[in-house]
Coordinates of C-alpha atoms in Angstrom, one line a residue:
Chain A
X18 CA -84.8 19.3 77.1
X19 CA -85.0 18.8 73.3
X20 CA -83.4 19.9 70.5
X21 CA -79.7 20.3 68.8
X22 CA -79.0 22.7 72.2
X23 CA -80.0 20.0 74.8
X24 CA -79.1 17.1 73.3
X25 CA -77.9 15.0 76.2
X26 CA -74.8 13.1 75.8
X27 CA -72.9 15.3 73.2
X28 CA -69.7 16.9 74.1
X29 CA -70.1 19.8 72.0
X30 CA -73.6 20.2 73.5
X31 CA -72.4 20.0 77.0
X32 CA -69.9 22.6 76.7
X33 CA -72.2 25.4 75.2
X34 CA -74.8 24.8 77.9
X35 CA -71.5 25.4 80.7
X36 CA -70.8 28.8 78.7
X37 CA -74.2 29.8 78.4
X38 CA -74.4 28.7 82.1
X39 CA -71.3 30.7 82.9
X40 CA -72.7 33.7 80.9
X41 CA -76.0 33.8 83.2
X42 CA -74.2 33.4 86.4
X43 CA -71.5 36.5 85.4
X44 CA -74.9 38.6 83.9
X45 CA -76.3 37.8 87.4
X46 CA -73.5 38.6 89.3
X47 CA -73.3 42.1 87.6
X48 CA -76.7 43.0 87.9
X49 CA -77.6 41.2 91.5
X50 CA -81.3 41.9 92.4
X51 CA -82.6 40.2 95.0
X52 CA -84.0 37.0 94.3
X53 CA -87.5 37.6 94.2
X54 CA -89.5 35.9 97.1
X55 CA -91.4 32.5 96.1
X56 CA -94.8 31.2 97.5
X57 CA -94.1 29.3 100.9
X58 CA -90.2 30.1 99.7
X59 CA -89.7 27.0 97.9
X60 CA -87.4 29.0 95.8
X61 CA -89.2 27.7 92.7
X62 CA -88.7 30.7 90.5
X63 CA -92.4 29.9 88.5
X64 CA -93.8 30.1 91.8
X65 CA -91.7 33.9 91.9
X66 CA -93.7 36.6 93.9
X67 CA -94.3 40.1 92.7
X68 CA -92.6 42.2 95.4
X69 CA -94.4 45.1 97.6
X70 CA -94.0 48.6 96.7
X71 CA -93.1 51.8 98.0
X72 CA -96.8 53.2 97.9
X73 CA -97.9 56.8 98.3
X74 CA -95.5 58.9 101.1
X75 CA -97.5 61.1 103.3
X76 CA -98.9 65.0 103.1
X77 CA -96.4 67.8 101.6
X78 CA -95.6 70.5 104.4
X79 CA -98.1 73.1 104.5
X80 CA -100.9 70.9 103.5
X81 CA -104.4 71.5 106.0
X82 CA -104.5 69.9 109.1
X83 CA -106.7 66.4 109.6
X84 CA -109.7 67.3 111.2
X85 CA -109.6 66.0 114.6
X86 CA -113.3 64.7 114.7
X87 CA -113.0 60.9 115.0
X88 CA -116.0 60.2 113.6
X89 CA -115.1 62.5 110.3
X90 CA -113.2 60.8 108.1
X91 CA -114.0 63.3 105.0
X92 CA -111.3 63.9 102.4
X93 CA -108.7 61.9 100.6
X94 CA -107.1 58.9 101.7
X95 CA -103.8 57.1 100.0
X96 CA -102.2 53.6 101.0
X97 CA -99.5 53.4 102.5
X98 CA -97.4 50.6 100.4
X99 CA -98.7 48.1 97.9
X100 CA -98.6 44.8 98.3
X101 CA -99.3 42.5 95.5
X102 CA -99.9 39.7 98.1
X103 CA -101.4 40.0 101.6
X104 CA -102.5 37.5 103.6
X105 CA -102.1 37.5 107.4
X106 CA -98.8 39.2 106.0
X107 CA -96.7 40.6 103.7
X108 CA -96.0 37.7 100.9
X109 CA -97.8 35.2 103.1
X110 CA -101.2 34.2 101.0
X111 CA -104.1 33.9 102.4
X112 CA -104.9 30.3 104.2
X113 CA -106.4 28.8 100.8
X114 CA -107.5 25.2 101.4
X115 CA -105.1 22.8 98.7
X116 CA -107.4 23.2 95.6
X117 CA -107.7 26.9 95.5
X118 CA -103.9 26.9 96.4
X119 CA -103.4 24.9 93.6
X120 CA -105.2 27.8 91.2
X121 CA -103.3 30.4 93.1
X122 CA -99.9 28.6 91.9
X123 CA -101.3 27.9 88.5
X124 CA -101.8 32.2 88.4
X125 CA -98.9 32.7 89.5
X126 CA -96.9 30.5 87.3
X127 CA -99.2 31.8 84.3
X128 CA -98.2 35.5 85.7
X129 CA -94.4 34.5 85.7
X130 CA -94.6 32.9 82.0
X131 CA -95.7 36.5 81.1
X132 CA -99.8 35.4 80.4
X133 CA -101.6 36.3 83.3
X134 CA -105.2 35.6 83.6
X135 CA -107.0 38.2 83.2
X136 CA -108.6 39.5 86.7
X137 CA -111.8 41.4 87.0
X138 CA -109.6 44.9 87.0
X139 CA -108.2 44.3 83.9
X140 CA -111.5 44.2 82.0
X141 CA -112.2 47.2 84.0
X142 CA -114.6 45.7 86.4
X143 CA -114.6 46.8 89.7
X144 CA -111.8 45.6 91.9
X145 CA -113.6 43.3 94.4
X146 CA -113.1 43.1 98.2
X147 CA -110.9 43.1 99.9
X148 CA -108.4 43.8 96.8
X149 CA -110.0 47.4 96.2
X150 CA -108.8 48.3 99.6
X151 CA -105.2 47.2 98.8
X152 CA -105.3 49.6 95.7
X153 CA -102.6 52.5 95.5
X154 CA -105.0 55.4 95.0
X155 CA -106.7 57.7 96.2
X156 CA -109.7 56.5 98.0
X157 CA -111.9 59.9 99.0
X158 CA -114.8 59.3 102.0
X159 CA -117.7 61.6 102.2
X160 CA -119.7 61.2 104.9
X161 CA -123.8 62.2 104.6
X162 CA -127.3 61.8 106.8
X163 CA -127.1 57.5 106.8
X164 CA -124.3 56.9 104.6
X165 CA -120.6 56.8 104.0
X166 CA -119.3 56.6 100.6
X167 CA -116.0 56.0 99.3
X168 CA -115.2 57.1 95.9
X169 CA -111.8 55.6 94.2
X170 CA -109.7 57.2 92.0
X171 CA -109.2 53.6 90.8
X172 CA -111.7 52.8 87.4
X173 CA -114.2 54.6 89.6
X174 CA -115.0 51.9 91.9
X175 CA -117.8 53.3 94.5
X176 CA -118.6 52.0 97.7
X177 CA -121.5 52.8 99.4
X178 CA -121.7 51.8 103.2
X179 CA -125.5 52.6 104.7
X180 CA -125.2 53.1 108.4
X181 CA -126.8 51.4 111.4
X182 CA -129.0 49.1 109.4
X183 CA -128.9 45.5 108.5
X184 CA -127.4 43.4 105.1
X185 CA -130.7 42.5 102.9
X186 CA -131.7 38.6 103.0
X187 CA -130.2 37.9 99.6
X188 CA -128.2 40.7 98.5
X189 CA -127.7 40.3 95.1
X190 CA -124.4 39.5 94.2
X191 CA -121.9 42.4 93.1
X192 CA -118.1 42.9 92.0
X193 CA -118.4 45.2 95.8
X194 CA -121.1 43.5 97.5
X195 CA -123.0 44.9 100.5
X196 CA -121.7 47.0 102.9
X197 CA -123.7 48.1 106.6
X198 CA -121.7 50.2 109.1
X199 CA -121.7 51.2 112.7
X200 CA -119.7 53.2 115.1
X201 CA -118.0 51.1 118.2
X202 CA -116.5 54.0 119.7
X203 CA -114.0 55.8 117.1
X204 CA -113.7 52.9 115.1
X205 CA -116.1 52.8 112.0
X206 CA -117.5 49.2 111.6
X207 CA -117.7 47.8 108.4
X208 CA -119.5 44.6 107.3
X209 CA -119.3 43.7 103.4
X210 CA -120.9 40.0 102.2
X211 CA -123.0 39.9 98.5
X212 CA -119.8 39.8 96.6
X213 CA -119.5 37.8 93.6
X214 CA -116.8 35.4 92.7
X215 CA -115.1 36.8 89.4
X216 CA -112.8 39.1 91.5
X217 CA -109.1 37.9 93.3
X218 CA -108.2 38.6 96.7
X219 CA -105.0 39.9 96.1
X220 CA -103.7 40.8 92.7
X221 CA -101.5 37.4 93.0
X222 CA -104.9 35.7 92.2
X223 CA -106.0 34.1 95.2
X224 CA -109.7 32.8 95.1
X225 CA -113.2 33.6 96.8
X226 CA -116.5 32.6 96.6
X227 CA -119.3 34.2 97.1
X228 CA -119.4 33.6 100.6
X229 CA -116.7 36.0 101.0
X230 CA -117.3 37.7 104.2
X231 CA -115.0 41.1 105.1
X232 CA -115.5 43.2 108.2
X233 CA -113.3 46.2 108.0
X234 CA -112.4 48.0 111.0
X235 CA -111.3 51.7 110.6
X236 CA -109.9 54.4 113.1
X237 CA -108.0 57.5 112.5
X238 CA -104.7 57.3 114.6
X239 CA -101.8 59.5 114.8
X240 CA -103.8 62.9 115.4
X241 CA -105.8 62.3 112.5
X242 CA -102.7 62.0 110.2
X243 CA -103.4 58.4 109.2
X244 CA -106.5 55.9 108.7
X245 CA -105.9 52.5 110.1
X246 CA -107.4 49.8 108.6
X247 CA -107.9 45.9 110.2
X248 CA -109.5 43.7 107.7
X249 CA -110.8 40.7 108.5
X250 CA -111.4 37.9 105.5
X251 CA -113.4 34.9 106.0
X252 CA -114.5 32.9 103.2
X253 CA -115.5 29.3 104.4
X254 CA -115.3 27.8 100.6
X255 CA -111.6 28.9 99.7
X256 CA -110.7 29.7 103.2
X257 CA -109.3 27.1 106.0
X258 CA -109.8 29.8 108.8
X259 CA -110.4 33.7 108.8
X260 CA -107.7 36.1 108.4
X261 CA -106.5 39.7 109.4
X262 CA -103.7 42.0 108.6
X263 CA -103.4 45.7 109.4
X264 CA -102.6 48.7 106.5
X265 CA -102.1 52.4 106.9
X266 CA -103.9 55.0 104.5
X267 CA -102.2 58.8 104.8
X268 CA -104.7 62.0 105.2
X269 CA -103.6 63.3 101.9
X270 CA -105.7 66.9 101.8
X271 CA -103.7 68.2 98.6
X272 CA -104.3 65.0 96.6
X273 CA -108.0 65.7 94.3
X274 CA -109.1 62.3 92.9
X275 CA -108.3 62.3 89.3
X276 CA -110.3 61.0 86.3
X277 CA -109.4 57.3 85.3
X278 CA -110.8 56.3 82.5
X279 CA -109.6 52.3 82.3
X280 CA -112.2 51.9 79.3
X281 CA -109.8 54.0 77.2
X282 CA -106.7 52.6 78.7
X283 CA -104.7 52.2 81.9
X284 CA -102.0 55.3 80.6
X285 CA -100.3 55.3 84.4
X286 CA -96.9 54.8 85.0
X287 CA -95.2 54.8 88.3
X288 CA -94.0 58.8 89.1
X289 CA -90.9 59.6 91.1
X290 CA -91.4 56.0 92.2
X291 CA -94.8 56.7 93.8
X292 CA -96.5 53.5 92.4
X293 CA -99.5 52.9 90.7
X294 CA -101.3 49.8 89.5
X295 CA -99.4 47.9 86.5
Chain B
X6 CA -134.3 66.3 103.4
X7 CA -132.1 68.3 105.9
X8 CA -128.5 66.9 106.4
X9 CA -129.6 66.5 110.2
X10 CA -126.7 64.0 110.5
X11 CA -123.9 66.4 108.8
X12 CA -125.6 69.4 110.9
X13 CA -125.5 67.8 114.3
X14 CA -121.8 66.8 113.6
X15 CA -120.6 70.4 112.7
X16 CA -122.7 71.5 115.7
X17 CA -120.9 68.9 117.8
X18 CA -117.5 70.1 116.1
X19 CA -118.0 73.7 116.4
X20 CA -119.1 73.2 119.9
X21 CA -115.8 71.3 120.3
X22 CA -113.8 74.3 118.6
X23 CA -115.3 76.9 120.9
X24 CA -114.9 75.2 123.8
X25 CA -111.3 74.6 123.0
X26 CA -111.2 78.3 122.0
X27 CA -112.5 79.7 125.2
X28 CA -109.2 80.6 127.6
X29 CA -108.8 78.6 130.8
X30 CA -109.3 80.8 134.1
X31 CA -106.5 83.3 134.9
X32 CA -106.0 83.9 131.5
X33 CA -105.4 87.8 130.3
X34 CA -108.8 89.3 129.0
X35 CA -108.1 89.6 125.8
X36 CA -108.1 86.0 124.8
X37 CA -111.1 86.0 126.6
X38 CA -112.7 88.2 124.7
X39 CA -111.4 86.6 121.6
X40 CA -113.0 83.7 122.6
X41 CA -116.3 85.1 123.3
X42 CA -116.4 86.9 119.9
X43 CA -115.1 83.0 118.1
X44 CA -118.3 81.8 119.7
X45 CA -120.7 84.5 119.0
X46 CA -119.6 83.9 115.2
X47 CA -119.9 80.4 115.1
X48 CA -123.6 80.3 116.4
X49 CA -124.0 83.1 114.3
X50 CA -122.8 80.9 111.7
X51 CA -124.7 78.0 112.4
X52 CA -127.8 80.0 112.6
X53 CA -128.8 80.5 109.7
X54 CA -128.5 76.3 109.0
X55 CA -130.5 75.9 112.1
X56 CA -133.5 78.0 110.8
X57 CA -133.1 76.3 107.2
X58 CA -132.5 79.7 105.1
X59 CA -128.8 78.2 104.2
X60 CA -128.3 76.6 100.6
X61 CA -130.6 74.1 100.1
X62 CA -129.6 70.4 100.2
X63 CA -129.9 68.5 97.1
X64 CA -128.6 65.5 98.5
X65 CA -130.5 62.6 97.3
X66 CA -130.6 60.3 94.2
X67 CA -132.6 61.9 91.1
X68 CA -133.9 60.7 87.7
X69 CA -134.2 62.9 84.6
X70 CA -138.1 64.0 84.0
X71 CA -138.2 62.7 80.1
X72 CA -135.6 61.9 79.0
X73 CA -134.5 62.7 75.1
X74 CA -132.0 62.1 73.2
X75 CA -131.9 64.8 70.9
X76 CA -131.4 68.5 73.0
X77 CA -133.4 71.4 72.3
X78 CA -132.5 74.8 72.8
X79 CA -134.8 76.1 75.3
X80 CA -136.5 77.2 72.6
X81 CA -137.0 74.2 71.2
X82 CA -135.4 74.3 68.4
X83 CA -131.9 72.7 66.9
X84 CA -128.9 74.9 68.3
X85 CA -127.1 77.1 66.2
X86 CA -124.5 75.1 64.5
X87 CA -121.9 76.7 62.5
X88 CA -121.6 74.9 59.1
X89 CA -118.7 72.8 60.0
X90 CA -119.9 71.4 63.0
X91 CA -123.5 70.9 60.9
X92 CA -121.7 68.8 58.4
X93 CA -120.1 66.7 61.5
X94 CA -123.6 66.2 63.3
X95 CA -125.4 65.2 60.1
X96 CA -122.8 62.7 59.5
X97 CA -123.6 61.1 63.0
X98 CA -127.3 61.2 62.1
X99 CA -126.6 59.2 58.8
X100 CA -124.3 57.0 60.3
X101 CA -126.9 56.3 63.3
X102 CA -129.8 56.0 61.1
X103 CA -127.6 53.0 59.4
X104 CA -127.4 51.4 62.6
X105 CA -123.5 52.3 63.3
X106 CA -122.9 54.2 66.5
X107 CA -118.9 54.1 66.1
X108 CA -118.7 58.2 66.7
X109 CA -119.7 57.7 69.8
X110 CA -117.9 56.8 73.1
X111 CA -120.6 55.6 75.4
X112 CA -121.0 52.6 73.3
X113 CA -117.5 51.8 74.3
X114 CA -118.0 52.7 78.0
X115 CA -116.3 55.8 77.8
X116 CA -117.7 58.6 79.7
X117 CA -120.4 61.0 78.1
X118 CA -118.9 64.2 79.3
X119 CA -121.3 67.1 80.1
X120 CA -123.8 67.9 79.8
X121 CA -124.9 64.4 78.4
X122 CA -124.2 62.9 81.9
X123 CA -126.4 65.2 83.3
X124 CA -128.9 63.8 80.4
X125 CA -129.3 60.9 80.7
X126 CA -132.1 58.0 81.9
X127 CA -130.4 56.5 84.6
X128 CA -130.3 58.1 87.9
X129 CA -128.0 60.0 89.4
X130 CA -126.9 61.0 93.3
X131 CA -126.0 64.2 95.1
X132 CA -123.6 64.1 98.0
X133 CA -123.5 67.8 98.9
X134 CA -120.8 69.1 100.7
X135 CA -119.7 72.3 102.5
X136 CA -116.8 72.2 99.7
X137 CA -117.5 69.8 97.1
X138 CA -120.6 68.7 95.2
X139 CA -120.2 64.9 94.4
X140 CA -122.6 64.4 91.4
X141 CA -122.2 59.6 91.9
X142 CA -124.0 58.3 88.4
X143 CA -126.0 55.2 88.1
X144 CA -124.3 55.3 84.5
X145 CA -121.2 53.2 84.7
X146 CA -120.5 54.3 88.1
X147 CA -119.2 57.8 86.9
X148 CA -117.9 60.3 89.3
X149 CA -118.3 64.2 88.8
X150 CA -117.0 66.8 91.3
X151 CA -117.8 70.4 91.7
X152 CA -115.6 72.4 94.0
X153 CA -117.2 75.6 95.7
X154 CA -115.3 79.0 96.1
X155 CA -113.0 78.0 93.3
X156 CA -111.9 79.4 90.3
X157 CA -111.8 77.7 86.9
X158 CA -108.4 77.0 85.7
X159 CA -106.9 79.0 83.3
X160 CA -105.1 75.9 81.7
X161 CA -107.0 72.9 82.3
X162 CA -106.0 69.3 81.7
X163 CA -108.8 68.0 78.8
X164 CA -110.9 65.3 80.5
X165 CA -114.3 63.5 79.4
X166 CA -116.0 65.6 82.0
X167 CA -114.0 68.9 82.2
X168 CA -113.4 70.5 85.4
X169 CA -116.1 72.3 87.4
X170 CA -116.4 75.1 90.3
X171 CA -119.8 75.7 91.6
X172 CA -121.0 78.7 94.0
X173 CA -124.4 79.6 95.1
X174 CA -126.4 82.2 94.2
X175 CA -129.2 82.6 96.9
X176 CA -130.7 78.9 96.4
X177 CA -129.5 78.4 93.2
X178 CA -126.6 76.3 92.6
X179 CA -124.2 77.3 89.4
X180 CA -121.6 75.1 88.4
X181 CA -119.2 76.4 85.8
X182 CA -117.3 73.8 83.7
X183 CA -114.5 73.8 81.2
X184 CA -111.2 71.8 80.3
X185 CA -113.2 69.4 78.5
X186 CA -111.5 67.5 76.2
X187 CA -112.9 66.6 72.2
X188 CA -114.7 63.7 70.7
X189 CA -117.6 63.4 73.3
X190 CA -121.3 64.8 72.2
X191 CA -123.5 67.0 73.8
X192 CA -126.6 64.6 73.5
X193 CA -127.5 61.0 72.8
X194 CA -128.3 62.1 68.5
X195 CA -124.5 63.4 68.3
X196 CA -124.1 67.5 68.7
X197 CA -120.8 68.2 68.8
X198 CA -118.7 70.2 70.9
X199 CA -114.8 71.6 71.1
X200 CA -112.7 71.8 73.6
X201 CA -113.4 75.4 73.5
X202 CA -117.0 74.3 75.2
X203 CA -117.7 76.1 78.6
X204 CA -120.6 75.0 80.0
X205 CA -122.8 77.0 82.9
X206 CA -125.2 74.8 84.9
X207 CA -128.1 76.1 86.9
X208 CA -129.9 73.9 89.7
X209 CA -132.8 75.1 91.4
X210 CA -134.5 73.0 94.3
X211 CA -138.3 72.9 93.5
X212 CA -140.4 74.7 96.1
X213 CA -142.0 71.0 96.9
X214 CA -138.2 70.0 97.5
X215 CA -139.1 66.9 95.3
X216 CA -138.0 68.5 92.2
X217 CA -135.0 70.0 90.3
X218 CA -134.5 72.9 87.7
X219 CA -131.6 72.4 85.4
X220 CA -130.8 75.0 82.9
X221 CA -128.0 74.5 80.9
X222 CA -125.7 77.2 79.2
X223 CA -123.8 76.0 76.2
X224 CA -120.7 78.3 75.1
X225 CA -118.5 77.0 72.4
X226 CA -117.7 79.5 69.6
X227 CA -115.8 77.0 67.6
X228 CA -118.9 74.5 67.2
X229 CA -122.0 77.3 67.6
X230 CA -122.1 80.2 66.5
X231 CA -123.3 82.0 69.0
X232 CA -124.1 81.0 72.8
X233 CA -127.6 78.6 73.4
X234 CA -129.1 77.6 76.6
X235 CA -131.7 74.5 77.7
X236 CA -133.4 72.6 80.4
X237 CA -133.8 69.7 82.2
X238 CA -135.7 68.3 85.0
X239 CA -135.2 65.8 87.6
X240 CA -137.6 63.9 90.3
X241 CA -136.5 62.9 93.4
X242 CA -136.3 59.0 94.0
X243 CA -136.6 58.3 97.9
X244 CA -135.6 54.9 98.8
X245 CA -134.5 54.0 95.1
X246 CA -131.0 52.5 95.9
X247 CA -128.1 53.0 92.8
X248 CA -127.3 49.7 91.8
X249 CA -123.7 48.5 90.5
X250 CA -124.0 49.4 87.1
X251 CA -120.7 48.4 85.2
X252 CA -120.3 49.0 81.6
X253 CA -117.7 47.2 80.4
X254 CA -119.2 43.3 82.0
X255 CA -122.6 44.2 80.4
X256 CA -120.9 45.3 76.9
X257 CA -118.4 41.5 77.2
X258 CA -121.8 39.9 78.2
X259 CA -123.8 41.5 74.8
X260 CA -120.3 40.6 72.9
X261 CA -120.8 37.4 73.7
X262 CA -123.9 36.7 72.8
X263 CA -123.4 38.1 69.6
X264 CA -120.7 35.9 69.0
X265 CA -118.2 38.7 68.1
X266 CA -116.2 37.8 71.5

């Protein structure tokens, strides 16, 4: 430390630095959150790790029925919690190899001084994969002769998933890449590579390259009522081994996709603690 | 092209339905009959689908048939303007003509509203839907939804692209809009609209199937003074495949190269 404050070896110095000391511990004690998680819980607070969130709740009483098709997975779709970090888990990143951990802690310590780098979504470019699927908003699916396409309430990312055909030899590379799909059974299969690498995994900022592989696997469960989701990441640049982790999207039939405009500006705010993005 | 795959899946589900609906053996008559009649309607239903006199399906990615910039009434002529809004749209002549589009949103990747989207060169894509008509735009990605066998609210939120009910009238689909909110233009040159505008679309499958009739109805009594009506027309693209078209990274990229970034 420098300064008058931090001068080492002065009395008087020493003794404010105890009562501002003592001032931060009683302000702590009053307040008391949680010590926010840290990355491989070093307890590092730069390394400090943006919580999960509550996340859309499910259906109002009264709303329609799901349809109990298991191949139609028409309407609207909301995640069930948000997690700002998902790797195999909750607050567990993804297995970066050391360099791209190293960026992911230089993020997060940007994030933590209050200058985040600036992600693909916040120059309103699409989300990237798999973060778009980690997004709290509505996600409708329509389903038509070859195709299904999901259309996000989020800064109007659209995914378009052709059926029962094959990736092209070079796809070119997109913020959403290339997606093919099949049915095994109930579950929809969905294989995404052609992805570029100006998007983050999670909104942490955890790295991929452009050999980012997902392959989503989607099945309705509980009646109809809910969409699960196992993703699987690979990535053999940024990536010591593949990855999967399981999320839950709710069958929200009175929820209408709203415009989002994030060329004007991001105007949301979290409503009776139903979160959206920050 | 027929929505085989959507056909043969409400087949499948309605077939699933009846079955379900038919009463298991011992049951009283009634439910029987109930059952019977739940069947008879559903084939009756699906009929008409089957023989391909149903709406017809405009699913499919399209591309406006000249595009301009400047729209005509049908007419062809300039619509009718009252003096205020003249003034305004004269203004956005000059101040295009001097090379500065700063009236107009698109330049900053905000959306068009209507019908401009509906205007413009890039193509577009119909999902159609029992309940919804998803209108997916090359153009920055931009979503527009119409909702069959609704009503237009009487209150509605002001959005770029309003909010829209459709119904069908024989083969022709009509999509009613309104709730749009101000500052967007009706056309690349700059018309102006309110948020008084109500705007009626007609769509009308071409008996070849490979075209589409547009007629626009433009109703705004605080910009024109009285209502004015025009045209479009779109081709159908088989194969063409809507690419990832994202406003905002090619308006950083053009920044950028003109240093201003």
């Amino acid at each position: 430390m420098s300064g008058p404050l931090g001068q080492r070896g002065t009395k008087a110095g020493a003794c404010l630095r105890a009562f501002v000391w003592t001032l931060l511990v009683a302000g702590t004690a009053v307040a008391a959150p949680p010590a926010p998680k840290t990355l491989f819980n070093s307890g590092d607070p730069t390394l400090a790790l943006t919580p999960p969130l509550r996340g859309a709740g499910i259906a109002p009483p009264g709303s329609a029925p799901p349809n109990a098709d298991p191949h139609n997975l028409e309407g609207v779709w909301w995640l069930q919690g948000y997690e700002y970090m998902l790797g195999p888990a909750s607050g567990v990143p993804p297995p970066l190899k050391p360099e791209y951990m190293r960026i992911l802690e230089r993020r997060i310590r940007a994030k933590n001084r209050g200058t985040p780098e600036a992600d693909a979504s916040t120059q309103c470019f699409p989300h990237g994969m798999p973060r778009l699927m980690e997004s709290p908003y509505p996600i409708e699916i329509v389903q038509t002769p070859g195709r299904i396409t999901f259309l996000h309430e989020v800064a109007h990312n659209i995914r378009r998933i052709w059926m029962n055909r094959a990736h092209p030899a070079n796809p070119p590379l997109t913020f959403l890449g290339d997606s093919v799909g099949h049915w095994e059974a109930d579950t929809l299969v969905v294989d995404t590579v052609g992805l570029n690498d100006r998007t983050f995994i999670d909104d942490e900022g955890s790295s991929h390259s452009t050999r980012l592989h997902t392959i989503e696997r989607y099945r309705k469960i509980d009646g109809g009522a809910n969409l699960e989701l196992i993703m699987t990441v690979e990535d053999p640049v940024t990536l010591e081994h593949p990855y999967s982790y399981r999320r839950v999207y709710h069958w929200r039939p009175d929820i209408r996709p709203q415009e989002y405009v994030c060329e004007e500006n991001n105007r949301n705010a979290p409503i009776n603690g139903v979160t959206v993005a920050k | 092209m027929r929505n085989t795959g959507g056909l043969l899946r409400t087949l499948r589900t309605l077939r699933a339905r009846a079955t379900r609906a038919l009463p298991a053996p011992g049951a009283p008559e009634a439910p029987r009959t109930l059952g019977a009649l739940v069947l008879a309607a559903l084939l009756l239903a699906a009929a008409p689908a089957m023989a391909g006199s149903g709406p017809p399906d405009l699913t499919g990615v399209w591309s406006i048939v000249g595009h301009t910039s400047t729209l005509k009434t049908i007419e062809g002529s300039l619509p009718p303007l009252n003096a205020a809004a003249r003034t305004l749209y004269e203004q956005h002549l000059a101040a295009a003509a001097r090379g500065d589009r700063s009236f107009d949103g698109v330049t900053r990747c905000l959306p068009p509203g209507l019908p401009r989207l509906m205007l413009m060169n890039e193509p577009f894509e119909i999902l159609q839907r029992q309940r919804v008509i998803y209108f997916v735009h090359q153009l920055n990605r931009l979503p527009r939804r119409a909702y069959l066998g609704e009503q237009l609210p009487e209150d509605p939120d002001p959005l770029y692209l309003g909010f829209s009910v459709a119904h069908w009238q024989g083969d022709v689909l009509v999509i009613e809009s309104s709730g749009f909110r101000e500052g967007t233009l009706l056309d690349d040159a700059g018309l102006p609209h309110s948020d008084a505008l109500h705007l009626t679309e007609r769509y009308q499958l071409g008996k070849d199937g490979r075209t589409l009739h547009a007629r626009f109805k433009i109703e705004d009594p605080k910009t024109y003074t009285h209502s004015w009506n025009a045209q479009a027309e779109y081709v159908r693209r088989p194969g063409y495949e809507i690419p990832e078209e994202v406003c905002a990274d090619q308006l950083a990229s053009k920044l950028r190269q003109n240093g201003k970034d």
